[in-house]
Amino acid sequence: DVKVTQSSRYLVKRTGEKVFLECVQDMDHENMFWYRQDPGLGLRLIYFSYDVKMKEKGDIPEGYSVSREKKERFSLILESASTNQTSMYLCASSYGMSNQPQHFGDGTRLSIL
Amino acid sequence: DAKTTQPPSMDCAEGRAANLPCNHSTISGNEYVYWYRQIHSQGPQYIIHGLKNNETNEMASLIITEDRKSSTLILPHATLRDTAVYYCIAVLTGNQFYFGTGTSLTVIP
């Protein structure tokens, strides 16, 4: 089975802190994704990556950056956390071939105080 | 990618089949229909996907109408553990997945 692991289930940080969210997948997937999920808004794509050291902006990249130094690991960085970044963050991965489903981790519930 | 429309909520009796509808009337010929579900406090779980033909796996069946404008996810024998939010997504190969607000399914004992 595909395993997508997010480093923390719950995280509390303060406004202005630099926050790192880590995601690791064990299926040698080429593609990796970061979403945030907020009530009534569904999932929104922040960034995605099709290969090592490669990144593409999603729909809401402002205030975030990403890093993909190794194929299995995709990090989301909040450069200077703000209260409006309090959310559930979900990581996903998929094979690079067409028509492949994305597989998700269990999410990190991040609170910015 | 085509917009999908789902009812906001549904109930189903335990042991009965749960039939979850999805409308995707603007779907193009190359867009696949994917179904996911999300149980509270967990990430979305992939269920099934298809293009034209009906599909079945160990979790569910996917019935796509001949004109491809709608589809139905069938959970043949719903259990309490199937209570979740179910998302229907129409996506062109290689494009992003857009999750809407889905259908909240409650399985009733």
Tab-separated table of C-alpha atoms in Angstrom, chain A residues 11-103:
chain	number	residue	atom	x	y	z
A	11	LEU	CA	1.252	21.766	15.412
A	12	VAL	CA	0.962	25.081	17.238
A	13	LYS	CA	3.176	28.012	16.259
A	14	ARG	CA	3.293	31.738	16.836
A	15	THR	CA	2.770	34.582	14.403
A	16	GLY	CA	5.962	35.453	12.554
A	17	GLU	CA	7.642	32.084	13.061
A	18	LYS	CA	9.090	30.130	10.153
A	19	VAL	CA	7.231	26.839	9.977
A	20	PHE	CA	8.281	23.638	8.211
A	21	LEU	CA	5.818	20.892	7.309
A	22	GLU	CA	7.384	17.664	6.092
A	23	CYS	CA	5.947	14.961	3.876
A	24	VAL	CA	7.515	11.647	2.876
A	25	GLN	CA	6.171	9.009	0.483
A	26	ASP	CA	7.478	5.492	0.085
A	27	MET	CA	6.208	4.595	-3.396
A	28	ASP	CA	8.796	6.296	-5.592
A	29	HIS	CA	6.132	8.692	-6.890
A	30	GLU	CA	7.262	11.454	-9.203
A	31	ASN	CA	4.502	13.915	-8.289
A	32	MET	CA	3.919	15.485	-4.896
A	33	PHE	CA	1.369	18.064	-3.799
A	34	TRP	CA	0.524	20.348	-0.877
A	35	TYR	CA	-3.091	21.377	-0.182
A	36	ARG	CA	-4.827	23.226	2.588
A	37	GLN	CA	-8.366	22.404	3.650
A	38	ASP	CA	-10.698	24.904	5.265
A	39	PRO	CA	-14.385	24.508	6.185
A	40	GLY	CA	-16.659	25.357	3.275
A	41	LEU	CA	-13.755	25.845	0.863
A	42	GLY	CA	-12.769	22.263	0.097
A	43	LEU	CA	-9.145	21.486	-0.708
A	44	ARG	CA	-7.029	24.174	-2.327
A	45	LEU	CA	-3.727	23.451	-4.044
A	46	ILE	CA	-0.762	25.428	-2.725
A	47	TYR	CA	2.221	23.979	-4.612
A	48	PHE	CA	3.123	20.839	-6.483
A	49	SER	CA	6.233	19.194	-7.846
A	50	TYR	CA	6.735	16.866	-10.813
A	51	ASP	CA	10.345	16.053	-10.099
A	52	VAL	CA	13.228	16.619	-7.738
A	53	LYS	CA	14.147	20.306	-7.396
A	54	MET	CA	11.151	21.244	-9.487
A	55	LYS	CA	8.102	23.151	-8.223
A	56	GLU	CA	4.994	24.760	-9.610
A	57	LYS	CA	2.572	27.193	-7.987
A	58	GLY	CA	-0.936	26.071	-7.335
A	59	ASP	CA	-3.938	28.276	-6.703
A	60	ILE	CA	-2.872	29.857	-3.400
A	61	PRO	CA	0.949	29.986	-3.174
A	62	GLU	CA	1.202	33.370	-1.440
A	63	GLY	CA	2.950	33.151	1.902
A	64	TYR	CA	4.300	29.664	1.212
A	65	SER	CA	7.355	28.092	-0.374
A	66	VAL	CA	8.356	24.483	-0.977
A	67	SER	CA	11.451	22.363	-1.245
A	68	ARG	CA	12.025	19.040	-2.978
A	69	GLU	CA	15.637	17.978	-2.603
A	70	LYS	CA	14.901	14.252	-2.693
A	71	LYS	CA	12.261	12.367	-4.628
A	72	GLU	CA	10.517	10.997	-1.558
A	73	ARG	CA	10.345	14.217	0.440
A	74	PHE	CA	8.369	17.405	-0.160
A	75	SER	CA	8.495	20.218	2.381
A	76	LEU	CA	6.094	23.124	2.786
A	77	ILE	CA	7.492	26.271	4.367
A	78	LEU	CA	5.568	29.139	5.892
A	79	GLU	CA	8.122	31.927	5.723
A	80	SER	CA	6.472	34.108	8.366
A	81	ALA	CA	3.396	32.439	9.794
A	82	SER	CA	0.194	34.430	10.094
A	83	THR	CA	-3.109	33.626	11.784
A	84	ASN	CA	-4.881	33.223	8.425
A	85	GLN	CA	-2.626	30.247	7.748
A	86	THR	CA	-4.287	28.292	10.514
A	87	SER	CA	-5.630	25.293	8.626
A	88	MET	CA	-5.432	21.580	7.871
A	89	TYR	CA	-2.517	20.885	5.533
A	90	LEU	CA	-2.572	17.794	3.353
A	91	CYS	CA	0.251	16.262	1.352
A	92	ALA	CA	-0.362	13.916	-1.598
A	93	SER	CA	1.696	11.987	-4.125
A	94	SER	CA	1.103	10.169	-7.407
A	95	TYR	CA	2.937	8.446	-10.217
A	96	GLY	CA	4.038	10.682	-13.052
A	97	MET	CA	2.179	8.644	-15.642
A	98	SER	CA	-1.176	9.932	-16.780
A	99	ASN	CA	-4.413	8.870	-15.154
A	100	GLN	CA	-3.008	8.010	-11.762
A	101	PRO	CA	-4.779	8.807	-8.491
A	102	GLN	CA	-3.262	10.986	-5.823
A	103	HIS	CA	-2.690	9.380	-2.427
